[in-house]
């Protein structure tokens, strides 16, 4: 339970990958982009929304939270950034995706009617995409915070 005057913060990634340098365009074959689309569809079939964080600030304000703020940050995928902090973030994201891919995927993709074999075969391609340093992909980290009213 959040006490009056206490702060709530949520941090969530958007799984819609893009690039600023042309290494990932809408025409570029990229299994991770396909994965995000399938994951969103599977979660929708299960009654969940992959992009719920996009409306969280409005929901918090509607629930009475005060001083609600939303910020976004680029989160690279992999070690391609020159900036040391961004490179570290990119390595962390890549490791997190690789380590959690099977667990995150099974239920949503099965909700789309996929078999375990189909899932595993597709995840091979997703892992290749995640490991491809030639694609300078990033996603967006959304941070939303607000204060519960005092009274």
PDB file of C-alpha atoms in Angstrom:
ATOM      1  CA  UNK A   1       0.000   0.000   0.000  1.00  0.00           C
ATOM      2  CA  UNK A   2       1.271   3.430  -0.907  1.00  0.00           C
ATOM      3  CA  UNK A   3       0.991   5.928   1.929  1.00  0.00           C
ATOM      4  CA  UNK A   4      -0.385   9.413   1.271  1.00  0.00           C
ATOM      5  CA  UNK A   5       2.437  11.624  -0.003  1.00  0.00           C
ATOM      6  CA  UNK A   6       4.368   8.581  -1.219  1.00  0.00           C
ATOM      7  CA  UNK A   7       5.705   8.312  -4.746  1.00  0.00           C
ATOM      8  CA  UNK A   8       5.051   5.625  -7.307  1.00  0.00           C
ATOM      9  CA  UNK A   9       7.391   5.100 -10.259  1.00  0.00           C
ATOM     10  CA  UNK A  10       7.144   2.684 -13.158  1.00  0.00           C
ATOM     11  CA  UNK A  11       9.866   1.989 -15.704  1.00  0.00           C
ATOM     12  CA  UNK A  12       8.967   0.030 -18.798  1.00  0.00           C
ATOM     13  CA  UNK A  13      10.539  -0.608 -22.175  1.00  0.00           C
ATOM     14  CA  UNK A  14       8.720  -0.195 -25.427  1.00  0.00           C
ATOM     15  CA  UNK A  15       9.602  -3.180 -27.581  1.00  0.00           C
ATOM     16  CA  UNK A  16       9.360  -1.229 -30.823  1.00  0.00           C
ATOM     17  CA  UNK A  17      12.930  -1.043 -32.120  1.00  0.00           C
ATOM     18  CA  UNK A  18      14.245   1.590 -34.511  1.00  0.00           C
ATOM     19  CA  UNK A  19      17.549   3.234 -35.462  1.00  0.00           C
ATOM     20  CA  UNK A  20      18.708   6.755 -36.203  1.00  0.00           C
ATOM     21  CA  UNK A  21      21.426   5.828 -38.685  1.00  0.00           C
ATOM     22  CA  UNK A  22      19.503   3.826 -41.277  1.00  0.00           C
ATOM     23  CA  UNK A  23      20.738   0.403 -40.147  1.00  0.00           C
ATOM     24  CA  UNK A  24      17.141  -0.508 -39.308  1.00  0.00           C
ATOM     25  CA  UNK A  25      14.424   0.702 -41.642  1.00  0.00           C
ATOM     26  CA  UNK A  26      10.826  -0.475 -42.016  1.00  0.00           C
ATOM     27  CA  UNK A  27      12.013  -2.517 -45.016  1.00  0.00           C
ATOM     28  CA  UNK A  28      14.905  -4.181 -43.149  1.00  0.00           C
ATOM     29  CA  UNK A  29      14.177  -7.849 -42.308  1.00  0.00           C
ATOM     30  CA  UNK A  30      14.508  -7.928 -38.534  1.00  0.00           C
ATOM     31  CA  UNK A  31      13.166 -10.792 -36.431  1.00  0.00           C
ATOM     32  CA  UNK A  32      13.105  -8.716 -33.249  1.00  0.00           C
ATOM     33  CA  UNK A  33      10.598  -6.309 -34.816  1.00  0.00           C
ATOM     34  CA  UNK A  34       8.460  -9.295 -35.849  1.00  0.00           C
ATOM     35  CA  UNK A  35       8.828 -10.681 -32.341  1.00  0.00           C
ATOM     36  CA  UNK A  36       7.485  -7.459 -30.806  1.00  0.00           C
ATOM     37  CA  UNK A  37       4.478  -7.582 -33.127  1.00  0.00           C
ATOM     38  CA  UNK A  38       3.727 -11.228 -32.269  1.00  0.00           C
ATOM     39  CA  UNK A  39       4.304 -10.620 -28.562  1.00  0.00           C
ATOM     40  CA  UNK A  40       1.839  -7.706 -28.603  1.00  0.00           C
ATOM     41  CA  UNK A  41      -0.756  -9.822 -30.433  1.00  0.00           C
ATOM     42  CA  UNK A  42      -0.299 -12.741 -28.035  1.00  0.00           C
ATOM     43  CA  UNK A  43      -0.576 -10.536 -24.976  1.00  0.00           C
ATOM     44  CA  UNK A  44      -3.680  -8.902 -26.458  1.00  0.00           C
ATOM     45  CA  UNK A  45      -5.214 -12.366 -26.881  1.00  0.00           C
ATOM     46  CA  UNK A  46      -4.502 -12.941 -23.181  1.00  0.00           C
ATOM     47  CA  UNK A  47      -6.127  -9.643 -22.200  1.00  0.00           C
ATOM     48  CA  UNK A  48      -2.947  -7.637 -21.671  1.00  0.00           C
ATOM     49  CA  UNK A  49      -1.391  -4.674 -23.447  1.00  0.00           C
ATOM     50  CA  UNK A  50       2.320  -4.573 -24.304  1.00  0.00           C
ATOM     51  CA  UNK A  51       2.127  -0.780 -24.642  1.00  0.00           C
ATOM     52  CA  UNK A  52       0.187  -0.058 -21.431  1.00  0.00           C
ATOM     53  CA  UNK A  53       2.971   2.228 -20.209  1.00  0.00           C
ATOM     54  CA  UNK A  54       2.007   4.738 -22.910  1.00  0.00           C
ATOM     55  CA  UNK A  55      -1.241   5.524 -21.063  1.00  0.00           C
ATOM     56  CA  UNK A  56       0.036   5.094 -17.504  1.00  0.00           C
ATOM     57  CA  UNK A  57       0.577   8.819 -16.823  1.00  0.00           C
ATOM     58  CA  UNK A  58      -3.021   9.582 -17.799  1.00  0.00           C
ATOM     59  CA  UNK A  59      -4.287   6.672 -15.706  1.00  0.00           C
ATOM     60  CA  UNK A  60      -2.320   7.853 -12.677  1.00  0.00           C
ATOM     61  CA  UNK A  61      -3.653  11.407 -13.050  1.00  0.00           C
ATOM     62  CA  UNK A  62      -7.206  10.068 -13.412  1.00  0.00           C
ATOM     63  CA  UNK A  63      -6.700   8.034 -10.225  1.00  0.00           C
ATOM     64  CA  UNK A  64      -5.800  11.227  -8.352  1.00  0.00           C
ATOM     65  CA  UNK A  65      -2.014  11.123  -8.352  1.00  0.00           C
ATOM     66  CA  UNK A  66      -0.345  14.535  -8.306  1.00  0.00           C
ATOM     67  CA  UNK A  67       2.848  15.790  -9.941  1.00  0.00           C
ATOM     68  CA  UNK A  68       2.669  13.026 -12.537  1.00  0.00           C
ATOM     69  CA  UNK A  69       5.641  13.141 -14.887  1.00  0.00           C
ATOM     70  CA  UNK A  70       6.672  11.036 -17.851  1.00  0.00           C
ATOM     71  CA  UNK A  71      10.099  10.905 -19.448  1.00  0.00           C
ATOM     72  CA  UNK A  72      11.602   8.802 -22.205  1.00  0.00           C
ATOM     73  CA  UNK A  73      15.140   7.615 -22.784  1.00  0.00           C
ATOM     74  CA  UNK A  74      16.793   5.821 -25.686  1.00  0.00           C
ATOM     75  CA  UNK A  75      17.907   2.341 -24.719  1.00  0.00           C
ATOM     76  CA  UNK A  76      20.304   0.814 -27.260  1.00  0.00           C
ATOM     77  CA  UNK A  77      20.498  -2.882 -27.991  1.00  0.00           C
ATOM     78  CA  UNK A  78      24.061  -4.171 -27.888  1.00  0.00           C
ATOM     79  CA  UNK A  79      27.540  -2.714 -27.565  1.00  0.00           C
ATOM     80  CA  UNK A  80      27.462  -0.456 -30.633  1.00  0.00           C
ATOM     81  CA  UNK A  81      27.113   2.981 -28.924  1.00  0.00           C
ATOM     82  CA  UNK A  82      30.299   5.004 -28.523  1.00  0.00           C
ATOM     83  CA  UNK A  83      29.132   6.501 -25.247  1.00  0.00           C
ATOM     84  CA  UNK A  84      30.274   4.249 -22.401  1.00  0.00           C
ATOM     85  CA  UNK A  85      27.056   4.586 -20.380  1.00  0.00           C
ATOM     86  CA  UNK A  86      24.873   3.810 -23.398  1.00  0.00           C
ATOM     87  CA  UNK A  87      27.119   0.882 -24.337  1.00  0.00           C
ATOM     88  CA  UNK A  88      26.686  -0.536 -20.828  1.00  0.00           C
ATOM     89  CA  UNK A  89      22.900  -0.060 -21.069  1.00  0.00           C
ATOM     90  CA  UNK A  90      22.926  -1.779 -24.469  1.00  0.00           C
ATOM     91  CA  UNK A  91      24.846  -4.765 -23.156  1.00  0.00           C
ATOM     92  CA  UNK A  92      22.501  -5.012 -20.183  1.00  0.00           C
ATOM     93  CA  UNK A  93      19.430  -4.905 -22.439  1.00  0.00           C
ATOM     94  CA  UNK A  94      20.857  -7.508 -24.803  1.00  0.00           C
ATOM     95  CA  UNK A  95      21.690  -9.828 -21.894  1.00  0.00           C
ATOM     96  CA  UNK A  96      18.239  -9.317 -20.355  1.00  0.00           C
ATOM     97  CA  UNK A  97      16.480 -10.117 -23.621  1.00  0.00           C
ATOM     98  CA  UNK A  98      18.633 -13.168 -24.330  1.00  0.00           C
ATOM     99  CA  UNK A  99      18.198 -14.524 -20.794  1.00  0.00           C
ATOM    100  CA  UNK A 100      14.454 -13.922 -20.634  1.00  0.00           C
ATOM    101  CA  UNK A 101      13.417 -14.617 -24.210  1.00  0.00           C
ATOM    102  CA  UNK A 102      12.097 -18.150 -23.759  1.00  0.00           C
ATOM    103  CA  UNK A 103      10.193 -17.350 -20.569  1.00  0.00           C
ATOM    104  CA  UNK A 104       8.698 -14.158 -21.964  1.00  0.00           C
ATOM    105  CA  UNK A 105       7.661 -15.796 -25.225  1.00  0.00           C
ATOM    106  CA  UNK A 106       6.037 -19.100 -24.418  1.00  0.00           C
ATOM    107  CA  UNK A 107       2.604 -18.083 -23.129  1.00  0.00           C
ATOM    108  CA  UNK A 108       1.880 -15.177 -25.531  1.00  0.00           C
ATOM    109  CA  UNK A 109       2.978 -17.111 -28.618  1.00  0.00           C
ATOM    110  CA  UNK A 110       1.053 -20.212 -27.562  1.00  0.00           C
ATOM    111  CA  UNK A 111      -2.005 -17.954 -27.226  1.00  0.00           C
ATOM    112  CA  UNK A 112      -1.575 -17.330 -30.970  1.00  0.00           C
ATOM    113  CA  UNK A 113      -1.674 -21.087 -31.602  1.00  0.00           C
ATOM    114  CA  UNK A 114       2.065 -21.613 -32.005  1.00  0.00           C
ATOM    115  CA  UNK A 115       3.607 -24.951 -31.062  1.00  0.00           C
ATOM    116  CA  UNK A 116       6.658 -25.209 -28.832  1.00  0.00           C
ATOM    117  CA  UNK A 117       8.733 -26.198 -31.879  1.00  0.00           C
ATOM    118  CA  UNK A 118       7.543 -23.162 -33.854  1.00  0.00           C
ATOM    119  CA  UNK A 119       8.395 -20.919 -30.927  1.00  0.00           C
ATOM    120  CA  UNK A 120      11.907 -22.352 -30.551  1.00  0.00           C
ATOM    121  CA  UNK A 121      12.601 -22.092 -34.291  1.00  0.00           C
ATOM    122  CA  UNK A 122      11.466 -18.467 -34.358  1.00  0.00           C
ATOM    123  CA  UNK A 123      13.497 -17.598 -31.255  1.00  0.00           C
ATOM    124  CA  UNK A 124      16.654 -18.782 -33.050  1.00  0.00           C
ATOM    125  CA  UNK A 125      16.094 -15.944 -35.543  1.00  0.00           C
ATOM    126  CA  UNK A 126      15.261 -13.475 -32.782  1.00  0.00           C
ATOM    127  CA  UNK A 127      18.506 -14.317 -30.964  1.00  0.00           C
ATOM    128  CA  UNK A 128      20.447 -13.713 -34.188  1.00  0.00           C
ATOM    129  CA  UNK A 129      18.787 -10.308 -34.547  1.00  0.00           C
ATOM    130  CA  UNK A 130      19.509  -9.393 -30.926  1.00  0.00           C
ATOM    131  CA  UNK A 131      23.183 -10.307 -31.418  1.00  0.00           C
ATOM    132  CA  UNK A 132      23.610  -8.413 -34.709  1.00  0.00           C
ATOM    133  CA  UNK A 133      25.921  -5.475 -33.936  1.00  0.00           C
ATOM    134  CA  UNK A 134      25.540  -4.229 -37.519  1.00  0.00           C
ATOM    135  CA  UNK A 135      22.031  -3.043 -36.697  1.00  0.00           C
ATOM    136  CA  UNK A 136      22.162  -0.040 -34.375  1.00  0.00           C
ATOM    137  CA  UNK A 137      18.755  -0.613 -32.855  1.00  0.00           C
ATOM    138  CA  UNK A 138      17.312   1.014 -29.809  1.00  0.00           C
ATOM    139  CA  UNK A 139      13.994   1.058 -28.019  1.00  0.00           C
ATOM    140  CA  UNK A 140      12.486   3.582 -25.645  1.00  0.00           C
ATOM    141  CA  UNK A 141      12.510   3.371 -21.867  1.00  0.00           C
ATOM    142  CA  UNK A 142       9.438   5.073 -20.413  1.00  0.00           C
ATOM    143  CA  UNK A 143       9.601   6.370 -16.844  1.00  0.00           C
ATOM    144  CA  UNK A 144       6.392   7.543 -15.160  1.00  0.00           C
ATOM    145  CA  UNK A 145       6.179   8.779 -11.588  1.00  0.00           C
ATOM    146  CA  UNK A 146       3.714  10.625  -9.413  1.00  0.00           C
ATOM    147  CA  UNK A 147       2.777  11.361  -5.821  1.00  0.00           C
ATOM    148  CA  UNK A 148      -0.244  10.008  -3.992  1.00  0.00           C
ATOM    149  CA  UNK A 149      -2.234  12.921  -2.522  1.00  0.00           C
ATOM    150  CA  UNK A 150      -1.854  13.683   1.172  1.00  0.00           C
ATOM    151  CA  UNK A 151      -5.511  13.532   1.926  1.00  0.00           C
TER     152      UNK A 151
END
